[in-house]
Amino acid sequence: MKCKRCRQAEAAVELPSHHAAFCPDCFFVFFRRQVTEGIRKLRLLAPEDRVLVCVSGGKDSLVLWDVLIDGGYETEGLYIDLGIDGYSDRSKEKVLAYAASRGKTPIVVELAKEGIPIPEAARCVRMQECSICGTVKRYFFNRVAAEGKFTVVATGHNLDDETARLLGNLLHWQRGHLARQHPLLPGEEGGLVRKVKPLWRVSEVETAAYGFLKGIDYVTEECPMSEDATSLVYKEALSRIEDRMPGTRIVFYQGFLDPSNPLRKVPEDAAADAARAAEIDAGEGAGAPQTCAACGAPTYAETCSFCRLKERVRNARSLRAARGSR
Amino acid sequence: MKCKRCRQAEAAVELPSHHAAFCPDCFFVFFRRQVTEGIRKLRLLAPEDRVLVCVSGGKDSLVLWDVLIDGGYETEGLYIDLGIDGYSDRSKEKVLAYAASRGKTPIVVELAKEGIPIPEAARCVRMQECSICGTVKRYFFNRVAAEGKFTVVATGHNLDDETARLLGNLLHWQRGHLARQHPLLPGEEGGLVRKVKPLWRVSEVETAAYGFLKGIDYVTEECPMSEDATSLVYKEALSRIEDRMPGTRIVFYQGFLDPSNPLRKVPEDAAADAARAAEIDAGEGAGAPQTCAACGAPTYAETCSFCRLKERVRNARSLRAARGSR
């Protein structure tokens, strides 16, 4: 099959949701346009932004960094070493190798050194691994952005990620989560940096194809701690629908983002407010945050959720040490 | 495993979404309670109602009829013979056999005699089979209900059917469809009968188990014309989620039905209104209907969608006859 754009080279990527098939060069053009369009439509980035790109070593975040560098944005990479045996080392290696190929050195945060490696934290605290990881990452996004004077933090969430999350929020009618789910989370005075997801219009398959054709080497294994993540169940369900009805995902997500969609409003009744408060505490805020009594980070409680998490890990450690010495 | 209710008999039905397992007798009690609760919560039926139960010969509608008879409701069955080779005969046989076992004779409408058998109509008209079938069925629901002085029409849609439809409506943000999707469609003056779905709280598996354990003989084959129906894709996707997270479906549907859900309001902007008008024309109305110039049935257009459909089939037939005689 010939490329539907240049009509000369052999097509390498078939995209049923766009009724298209592209050769590598034309696919690069297409993919970058999709990302640019996603940035423009929702005003995610301005040319003068200093962008902190969160890179995990997986395809999405490395492709995001690649596209933003090629797009002329001023970027630095942030790698958070979660302290997961083997997986974290392999991921870091990919990040360093990619960064070097673009003449960059990423900022590295090691959770083991920060006293809160994810596997230990998960053993100490009765919380889902992915939920702990989210809290910790959000904390460092804000901290590193403030330290490095970045104006915005970009993550590699793609259309599959966003629609899986949307489906989960709809299945349980999480009104607070629904109202705040968006590729753009505005920043707040006091240390909450703006967060954007420039890949929201491109699918996982498209991102993987871009990474592969550009020769970007990334970790292909899923995080070993997220194997049971419910998001994977939603993602798989949507994949089956997309396979049968190409284009469903983008229609679903764009229809959700439409400002006339009533789910975009935070519900006003008291019960919903309580749910909302609980979520805000988890770190994705609305309204002006306070300052954490322990570390000075923005928070909606007395101490920030990161400091409370760290405190609980510390306590569990002391308890174990005390038991061991008896 | 012992029944979790009587703790004596062996369990025959396991229900992960209710953390329960029942022996046949206790399952009957459970199932009837679920249906009764679904009727009570949404005030679907009153004791004085005369209920026209639409029976297709499949498990859902025969189980519905069974539960309503046992619940003391005054019921009659309506079988619409779609004129589908083999399938329609086999379905009718099951309906007649079940009805006879309860001392009943169903009302039978034969679409072939009415000049609009589904397979021929589908060949003549550029419309999906399931869509034609829906239009025709709605027409006869209203007509037979009016002729027989029934106060309400009941169909066998279960929780799986309703959530599959809900998912489809959400994936495409069909605001008009979403606002009107409900187990209770109120009647309208002028011949639109109230329509209810008393099985909305019970799943397909539960309904099948009820039918099987009660010895109700039903057609197990899917309608041969609905094989490509998108609703089956949504149903399968939700089944995979339900398998991994039992109870998701009922949470999803109940959260949707909650009156505080903003999607329950018909959107007010013009574009949405146009979409709404198009849907209303298809037969599920809001506001007072007019009278069809051809047959006197309720409609929102000059002639009802059934008469227009019949007209198109008639025209196609004449055209074919004229071509044949040349």
PDB file of N, CA and C in Angstrom, chain A residues 142-219:
ATOM      1  N   ASN A 142       6.044  19.855  41.217  1.00  0.00           N
ATOM      2  CA  ASN A 142       5.945  21.226  41.722  1.00  0.00           C
ATOM      3  C   ASN A 142       7.288  21.716  42.255  1.00  0.00           C
ATOM      4  N   ARG A 143       7.968  20.858  43.018  1.00  0.00           N
ATOM      5  CA  ARG A 143       9.210  21.295  43.662  1.00  0.00           C
ATOM      6  C   ARG A 143      10.301  21.580  42.635  1.00  0.00           C
ATOM      7  N   VAL A 144      10.487  20.625  41.717  1.00  0.00           N
ATOM      8  CA  VAL A 144      11.545  20.804  40.717  1.00  0.00           C
ATOM      9  C   VAL A 144      11.215  21.990  39.795  1.00  0.00           C
ATOM     10  N   ALA A 145       9.931  22.137  39.460  1.00  0.00           N
ATOM     11  CA  ALA A 145       9.529  23.265  38.608  1.00  0.00           C
ATOM     12  C   ALA A 145       9.849  24.590  39.295  1.00  0.00           C
ATOM     13  N   ALA A 146       9.560  24.673  40.592  1.00  0.00           N
ATOM     14  CA  ALA A 146       9.824  25.912  41.333  1.00  0.00           C
ATOM     15  C   ALA A 146      11.335  26.166  41.417  1.00  0.00           C
ATOM     16  N   GLU A 147      12.085  25.122  41.746  1.00  0.00           N
ATOM     17  CA  GLU A 147      13.543  25.258  41.878  1.00  0.00           C
ATOM     18  C   GLU A 147      14.190  25.682  40.559  1.00  0.00           C
ATOM     19  N   GLY A 148      13.672  25.120  39.461  1.00  0.00           N
ATOM     20  CA  GLY A 148      14.316  25.365  38.167  1.00  0.00           C
ATOM     21  C   GLY A 148      13.638  26.461  37.359  1.00  0.00           C
ATOM     22  N   LYS A 149      12.694  27.162  37.986  1.00  0.00           N
ATOM     23  CA  LYS A 149      11.961  28.249  37.320  1.00  0.00           C
ATOM     24  C   LYS A 149      11.309  27.796  36.007  1.00  0.00           C
ATOM     25  N   PHE A 150      10.720  26.606  36.029  1.00  0.00           N
ATOM     26  CA  PHE A 150       9.952  26.142  34.877  1.00  0.00           C
ATOM     27  C   PHE A 150       8.556  26.743  34.963  1.00  0.00           C
ATOM     28  N   THR A 151       7.965  27.067  33.819  1.00  0.00           N
ATOM     29  CA  THR A 151       6.632  27.670  33.819  1.00  0.00           C
ATOM     30  C   THR A 151       5.531  26.622  33.674  1.00  0.00           C
ATOM     31  N   VAL A 152       5.925  25.405  33.273  1.00  0.00           N
ATOM     32  CA  VAL A 152       4.914  24.379  33.009  1.00  0.00           C
ATOM     33  C   VAL A 152       5.564  22.993  33.082  1.00  0.00           C
ATOM     34  N   VAL A 153       4.764  22.013  33.510  1.00  0.00           N
ATOM     35  CA  VAL A 153       5.212  20.620  33.549  1.00  0.00           C
ATOM     36  C   VAL A 153       4.410  19.852  32.506  1.00  0.00           C
ATOM     37  N   ALA A 154       5.096  19.068  31.662  1.00  0.00           N
ATOM     38  CA  ALA A 154       4.401  18.297  30.627  1.00  0.00           C
ATOM     39  C   ALA A 154       4.568  16.804  30.893  1.00  0.00           C
ATOM     40  N   THR A 155       3.477  16.055  30.802  1.00  0.00           N
ATOM     41  CA  THR A 155       3.549  14.599  30.953  1.00  0.00           C
ATOM     42  C   THR A 155       3.068  13.919  29.666  1.00  0.00           C
ATOM     43  N   GLY A 156       3.447  12.644  29.522  1.00  0.00           N
ATOM     44  CA  GLY A 156       3.238  11.945  28.250  1.00  0.00           C
ATOM     45  C   GLY A 156       1.915  11.224  28.104  1.00  0.00           C
ATOM     46  N   HIS A 157       0.908  11.565  28.908  1.00  0.00           N
ATOM     47  CA  HIS A 157      -0.388  10.868  28.787  1.00  0.00           C
ATOM     48  C   HIS A 157      -0.954  11.017  27.376  1.00  0.00           C
ATOM     49  N   ASN A 158      -1.335   9.878  26.807  1.00  0.00           N
ATOM     50  CA  ASN A 158      -1.884   9.901  25.451  1.00  0.00           C
ATOM     51  C   ASN A 158      -3.404   9.702  25.477  1.00  0.00           C
ATOM     52  N   LEU A 159      -3.990   9.617  24.283  1.00  0.00           N
ATOM     53  CA  LEU A 159      -5.449   9.497  24.167  1.00  0.00           C
ATOM     54  C   LEU A 159      -5.968   8.237  24.853  1.00  0.00           C
ATOM     55  N   ASP A 160      -5.204   7.144  24.765  1.00  0.00           N
ATOM     56  CA  ASP A 160      -5.630   5.900  25.412  1.00  0.00           C
ATOM     57  C   ASP A 160      -5.662   6.068  26.929  1.00  0.00           C
ATOM     58  N   ASP A 161      -4.629   6.734  27.465  1.00  0.00           N
ATOM     59  CA  ASP A 161      -4.589   6.971  28.918  1.00  0.00           C
ATOM     60  C   ASP A 161      -5.772   7.817  29.353  1.00  0.00           C
ATOM     61  N   GLU A 162      -5.997   8.898  28.622  1.00  0.00           N
ATOM     62  CA  GLU A 162      -7.036   9.852  29.012  1.00  0.00           C
ATOM     63  C   GLU A 162      -8.435   9.260  28.906  1.00  0.00           C
ATOM     64  N   THR A 163      -8.667   8.471  27.842  1.00  0.00           N
ATOM     65  CA  THR A 163     -10.009   7.898  27.692  1.00  0.00           C
ATOM     66  C   THR A 163     -10.233   6.760  28.693  1.00  0.00           C
ATOM     67  N   ALA A 164      -9.171   6.024  29.030  1.00  0.00           N
ATOM     68  CA  ALA A 164      -9.316   4.975  30.049  1.00  0.00           C
ATOM     69  C   ALA A 164      -9.705   5.621  31.378  1.00  0.00           C
ATOM     70  N   ARG A 165      -9.045   6.719  31.691  1.00  0.00           N
ATOM     71  CA  ARG A 165      -9.349   7.425  32.934  1.00  0.00           C
ATOM     72  C   ARG A 165     -10.777   7.984  32.899  1.00  0.00           C
ATOM     73  N   LEU A 166     -11.145   8.513  31.750  1.00  0.00           N
ATOM     74  CA  LEU A 166     -12.492   9.063  31.593  1.00  0.00           C
ATOM     75  C   LEU A 166     -13.549   7.975  31.777  1.00  0.00           C
ATOM     76  N   LEU A 167     -13.314   6.818  31.161  1.00  0.00           N
ATOM     77  CA  LEU A 167     -14.275   5.719  31.286  1.00  0.00           C
ATOM     78  C   LEU A 167     -14.417   5.311  32.751  1.00  0.00           C
ATOM     79  N   GLY A 168     -13.279   5.182  33.448  1.00  0.00           N
ATOM     80  CA  GLY A 168     -13.328   4.816  34.870  1.00  0.00           C
ATOM     81  C   GLY A 168     -14.092   5.850  35.680  1.00  0.00           C
ATOM     82  N   ASN A 169     -13.868   7.118  35.403  1.00  0.00           N
ATOM     83  CA  ASN A 169     -14.574   8.181  36.121  1.00  0.00           C
ATOM     84  C   ASN A 169     -16.075   8.163  35.826  1.00  0.00           C
ATOM     85  N   LEU A 170     -16.429   7.819  34.584  1.00  0.00           N
ATOM     86  CA  LEU A 170     -17.845   7.759  34.214  1.00  0.00           C
ATOM     87  C   LEU A 170     -18.534   6.540  34.815  1.00  0.00           C
ATOM     88  N   LEU A 171     -17.843   5.393  34.799  1.00  0.00           N
ATOM     89  CA  LEU A 171     -18.457   4.171  35.322  1.00  0.00           C
ATOM     90  C   LEU A 171     -18.833   4.349  36.792  1.00  0.00           C
ATOM     91  N   HIS A 172     -18.062   5.179  37.494  1.00  0.00           N
ATOM     92  CA  HIS A 172     -18.350   5.401  38.919  1.00  0.00           C
ATOM     93  C   HIS A 172     -18.892   6.803  39.184  1.00  0.00           C
ATOM     94  N   TRP A 173     -19.153   7.537  38.118  1.00  0.00           N
ATOM     95  CA  TRP A 173     -19.690   8.898  38.238  1.00  0.00           C
ATOM     96  C   TRP A 173     -18.931   9.710  39.285  1.00  0.00           C
ATOM     97  N   GLN A 174     -17.619   9.759  39.136  1.00  0.00           N
ATOM     98  CA  GLN A 174     -16.762  10.557  40.008  1.00  0.00           C
ATOM     99  C   GLN A 174     -16.831  11.998  39.535  1.00  0.00           C
ATOM    100  N   ARG A 175     -17.834  12.707  40.017  1.00  0.00           N
ATOM    101  CA  ARG A 175     -18.103  14.042  39.493  1.00  0.00           C
ATOM    102  C   ARG A 175     -16.927  15.001  39.689  1.00  0.00           C
ATOM    103  N   GLY A 176     -16.293  14.944  40.850  1.00  0.00           N
ATOM    104  CA  GLY A 176     -15.150  15.831  41.087  1.00  0.00           C
ATOM    105  C   GLY A 176     -14.012  15.538  40.128  1.00  0.00           C
ATOM    106  N   HIS A 177     -13.690  14.267  39.990  1.00  0.00           N
ATOM    107  CA  HIS A 177     -12.623  13.875  39.068  1.00  0.00           C
ATOM    108  C   HIS A 177     -12.968  14.272  37.635  1.00  0.00           C
ATOM    109  N   LEU A 178     -14.246  14.052  37.259  1.00  0.00           N
ATOM    110  CA  LEU A 178     -14.672  14.369  35.895  1.00  0.00           C
ATOM    111  C   LEU A 178     -14.510  15.859  35.620  1.00  0.00           C
ATOM    112  N   ALA A 179     -14.895  16.676  36.597  1.00  0.00           N
ATOM    113  CA  ALA A 179     -14.853  18.122  36.386  1.00  0.00           C
ATOM    114  C   ALA A 179     -13.414  18.608  36.188  1.00  0.00           C
ATOM    115  N   ARG A 180     -12.463  17.892  36.805  1.00  0.00           N
ATOM    116  CA  ARG A 180     -11.082  18.371  36.696  1.00  0.00           C
ATOM    117  C   ARG A 180     -10.236  17.622  35.671  1.00  0.00           C
ATOM    118  N   GLN A 181     -10.775  16.539  35.091  1.00  0.00           N
ATOM    119  CA  GLN A 181      -9.969  15.825  34.095  1.00  0.00           C
ATOM    120  C   GLN A 181      -9.841  16.666  32.827  1.00  0.00           C
ATOM    121  N   HIS A 182      -8.639  17.041  32.496  1.00  0.00           N
ATOM    122  CA  HIS A 182      -8.420  17.918  31.341  1.00  0.00           C
ATOM    123  C   HIS A 182      -6.923  17.892  30.981  1.00  0.00           C
ATOM    124  N   PRO A 183      -6.572  18.044  29.706  1.00  0.00           N
ATOM    125  CA  PRO A 183      -5.147  18.087  29.336  1.00  0.00           C
ATOM    126  C   PRO A 183      -4.429  19.325  29.881  1.00  0.00           C
ATOM    127  N   LEU A 184      -5.181  20.274  30.403  1.00  0.00           N
ATOM    128  CA  LEU A 184      -4.572  21.480  30.986  1.00  0.00           C
ATOM    129  C   LEU A 184      -5.075  21.674  32.410  1.00  0.00           C
ATOM    130  N   LEU A 185      -4.165  21.573  33.383  1.00  0.00           N
ATOM    131  CA  LEU A 185      -4.516  21.923  34.759  1.00  0.00           C
ATOM    132  C   LEU A 185      -3.805  23.229  35.057  1.00  0.00           C
ATOM    133  N   PRO A 186      -4.561  24.317  35.215  1.00  0.00           N
ATOM    134  CA  PRO A 186      -3.913  25.614  35.397  1.00  0.00           C
ATOM    135  C   PRO A 186      -3.081  25.623  36.683  1.00  0.00           C
ATOM    136  N   GLY A 187      -2.025  26.418  36.701  1.00  0.00           N
ATOM    137  CA  GLY A 187      -1.219  26.561  37.913  1.00  0.00           C
ATOM    138  C   GLY A 187      -1.926  27.440  38.932  1.00  0.00           C
ATOM    139  N   GLU A 188      -1.405  27.437  40.149  1.00  0.00           N
ATOM    140  CA  GLU A 188      -1.969  28.274  41.207  1.00  0.00           C
ATOM    141  C   GLU A 188      -0.824  29.019  41.870  1.00  0.00           C
ATOM    142  N   GLU A 189      -1.090  30.229  42.309  1.00  0.00           N
ATOM    143  CA  GLU A 189      -0.126  30.973  43.129  1.00  0.00           C
ATOM    144  C   GLU A 189       0.274  30.091  44.312  1.00  0.00           C
ATOM    145  N   GLY A 190       1.516  30.194  44.724  1.00  0.00           N
ATOM    146  CA  GLY A 190       1.901  29.471  45.925  1.00  0.00           C
ATOM    147  C   GLY A 190       2.591  28.155  45.642  1.00  0.00           C
ATOM    148  N   GLY A 191       2.892  27.898  44.363  1.00  0.00           N
ATOM    149  CA  GLY A 191       3.734  26.747  44.094  1.00  0.00           C
ATOM    150  C   GLY A 191       3.112  25.588  43.355  1.00  0.00           C
ATOM    151  N   LEU A 192       1.858  25.727  42.904  1.00  0.00           N
ATOM    152  CA  LEU A 192       1.283  24.659  42.075  1.00  0.00           C
ATOM    153  C   LEU A 192       1.503  25.035  40.616  1.00  0.00           C
ATOM    154  N   VAL A 193       2.376  24.271  39.957  1.00  0.00           N
ATOM    155  CA  VAL A 193       2.731  24.601  38.581  1.00  0.00           C
ATOM    156  C   VAL A 193       1.636  24.139  37.613  1.00  0.00           C
ATOM    157  N   ARG A 194       1.494  24.815  36.488  1.00  0.00           N
ATOM    158  CA  ARG A 194       0.571  24.389  35.432  1.00  0.00           C
ATOM    159  C   ARG A 194       1.020  23.028  34.900  1.00  0.00           C
ATOM    160  N   LYS A 195       0.058  22.130  34.637  1.00  0.00           N
ATOM    161  CA  LYS A 195       0.403  20.801  34.111  1.00  0.00           C
ATOM    162  C   LYS A 195      -0.333  20.564  32.801  1.00  0.00           C
ATOM    163  N   VAL A 196       0.389  20.061  31.812  1.00  0.00           N
ATOM    164  CA  VAL A 196      -0.234  19.836  30.507  1.00  0.00           C
ATOM    165  C   VAL A 196       0.081  18.442  29.967  1.00  0.00           C
ATOM    166  N   LYS A 197      -0.809  17.964  29.095  1.00  0.00           N
ATOM    167  CA  LYS A 197      -0.664  16.649  28.461  1.00  0.00           C
ATOM    168  C   LYS A 197      -0.734  16.825  26.943  1.00  0.00           C
ATOM    169  N   PRO A 198       0.383  17.215  26.331  1.00  0.00           N
ATOM    170  CA  PRO A 198       0.325  17.571  24.898  1.00  0.00           C
ATOM    171  C   PRO A 198      -0.007  16.403  23.963  1.00  0.00           C
ATOM    172  N   LEU A 199       0.092  15.161  24.441  1.00  0.00           N
ATOM    173  CA  LEU A 199      -0.193  14.015  23.563  1.00  0.00           C
ATOM    174  C   LEU A 199      -1.655  13.563  23.627  1.00  0.00           C
ATOM    175  N   TRP A 200      -2.531  14.393  24.174  1.00  0.00           N
ATOM    176  CA  TRP A 200      -3.916  13.937  24.385  1.00  0.00           C
ATOM    177  C   TRP A 200      -4.650  13.538  23.110  1.00  0.00           C
ATOM    178  N   ARG A 201      -4.211  14.036  21.959  1.00  0.00           N
ATOM    179  CA  ARG A 201      -4.916  13.698  20.710  1.00  0.00           C
ATOM    180  C   ARG A 201      -4.374  12.461  19.998  1.00  0.00           C
ATOM    181  N   VAL A 202      -3.204  11.971  20.427  1.00  0.00           N
ATOM    182  CA  VAL A 202      -2.611  10.826  19.722  1.00  0.00           C
ATOM    183  C   VAL A 202      -2.746   9.555  20.551  1.00  0.00           C
ATOM    184  N   SER A 203      -2.943   8.440  19.843  1.00  0.00           N
ATOM    185  CA  SER A 203      -3.174   7.173  20.527  1.00  0.00           C
ATOM    186  C   SER A 203      -1.858   6.524  20.935  1.00  0.00           C
ATOM    187  N   GLU A 204      -1.979   5.489  21.729  1.00  0.00           N
ATOM    188  CA  GLU A 204      -0.811   4.729  22.163  1.00  0.00           C
ATOM    189  C   GLU A 204      -0.100   4.095  20.966  1.00  0.00           C
ATOM    190  N   VAL A 205      -0.891   3.551  20.056  1.00  0.00           N
ATOM    191  CA  VAL A 205      -0.316   2.903  18.877  1.00  0.00           C
ATOM    192  C   VAL A 205       0.448   3.930  18.036  1.00  0.00           C
ATOM    193  N   GLU A 206      -0.130   5.107  17.873  1.00  0.00           N
ATOM    194  CA  GLU A 206       0.532   6.154  17.092  1.00  0.00           C
ATOM    195  C   GLU A 206       1.833   6.598  17.765  1.00  0.00           C
ATOM    196  N   THR A 207       1.788   6.750  19.078  1.00  0.00           N
ATOM    197  CA  THR A 207       2.985   7.167  19.811  1.00  0.00           C
ATOM    198  C   THR A 207       4.074   6.100  19.704  1.00  0.00           C
ATOM    199  N   ALA A 208       3.654   4.835  19.837  1.00  0.00           N
ATOM    200  CA  ALA A 208       4.625   3.738  19.732  1.00  0.00           C
ATOM    201  C   ALA A 208       5.253   3.720  18.341  1.00  0.00           C
ATOM    202  N   ALA A 209       4.427   3.932  17.319  1.00  0.00           N
ATOM    203  CA  ALA A 209       4.936   3.932  15.940  1.00  0.00           C
ATOM    204  C   ALA A 209       5.932   5.075  15.745  1.00  0.00           C
ATOM    205  N   TYR A 210       5.623   6.234  16.300  1.00  0.00           N
ATOM    206  CA  TYR A 210       6.522   7.385  16.187  1.00  0.00           C
ATOM    207  C   TYR A 210       7.861   7.071  16.841  1.00  0.00           C
ATOM    208  N   GLY A 211       7.788   6.534  18.060  1.00  0.00           N
ATOM    209  CA  GLY A 211       9.025   6.188  18.777  1.00  0.00           C
ATOM    210  C   GLY A 211       9.847   5.167  18.016  1.00  0.00           C
ATOM    211  N   PHE A 212       9.168   4.163  17.511  1.00  0.00           N
ATOM    212  CA  PHE A 212       9.857   3.083  16.796  1.00  0.00           C
ATOM    213  C   PHE A 212      10.518   3.599  15.518  1.00  0.00           C
ATOM    214  N   LEU A 213       9.747   4.359  14.719  1.00  0.00           N
ATOM    215  CA  LEU A 213      10.267   4.842  13.434  1.00  0.00           C
ATOM    216  C   LEU A 213      11.360   5.900  13.619  1.00  0.00           C
ATOM    217  N   LYS A 214      11.316   6.620  14.728  1.00  0.00           N
ATOM    218  CA  LYS A 214      12.355   7.609  15.004  1.00  0.00           C
ATOM    219  C   LYS A 214      13.574   6.964  15.662  1.00  0.00           C
ATOM    220  N   GLY A 215      13.493   5.668  15.938  1.00  0.00           N
ATOM    221  CA  GLY A 215      14.629   4.969  16.548  1.00  0.00           C
ATOM    222  C   GLY A 215      14.866   5.335  18.002  1.00  0.00           C
ATOM    223  N   ILE A 216      13.794   5.769  18.687  1.00  0.00           N
ATOM    224  CA  ILE A 216      13.926   6.078  20.109  1.00  0.00           C
ATOM    225  C   ILE A 216      13.852   4.767  20.888  1.00  0.00           C
ATOM    226  N   ASP A 217      14.866   4.533  21.729  1.00  0.00           N
ATOM    227  CA  ASP A 217      14.899   3.289  22.487  1.00  0.00           C
ATOM    228  C   ASP A 217      14.212   3.525  23.832  1.00  0.00           C
ATOM    229  N   TYR A 218      13.179   2.761  24.111  1.00  0.00           N
ATOM    230  CA  TYR A 218      12.431   2.970  25.362  1.00  0.00           C
ATOM    231  C   TYR A 218      12.152   1.646  26.069  1.00  0.00           C
ATOM    232  N   VAL A 219      11.815   1.703  27.360  1.00  0.00           N
ATOM    233  CA  VAL A 219      11.427   0.467  28.056  1.00  0.00           C
ATOM    234  C   VAL A 219      10.047   0.059  27.581  1.00  0.00           C
TER     235      VAL A 219
END
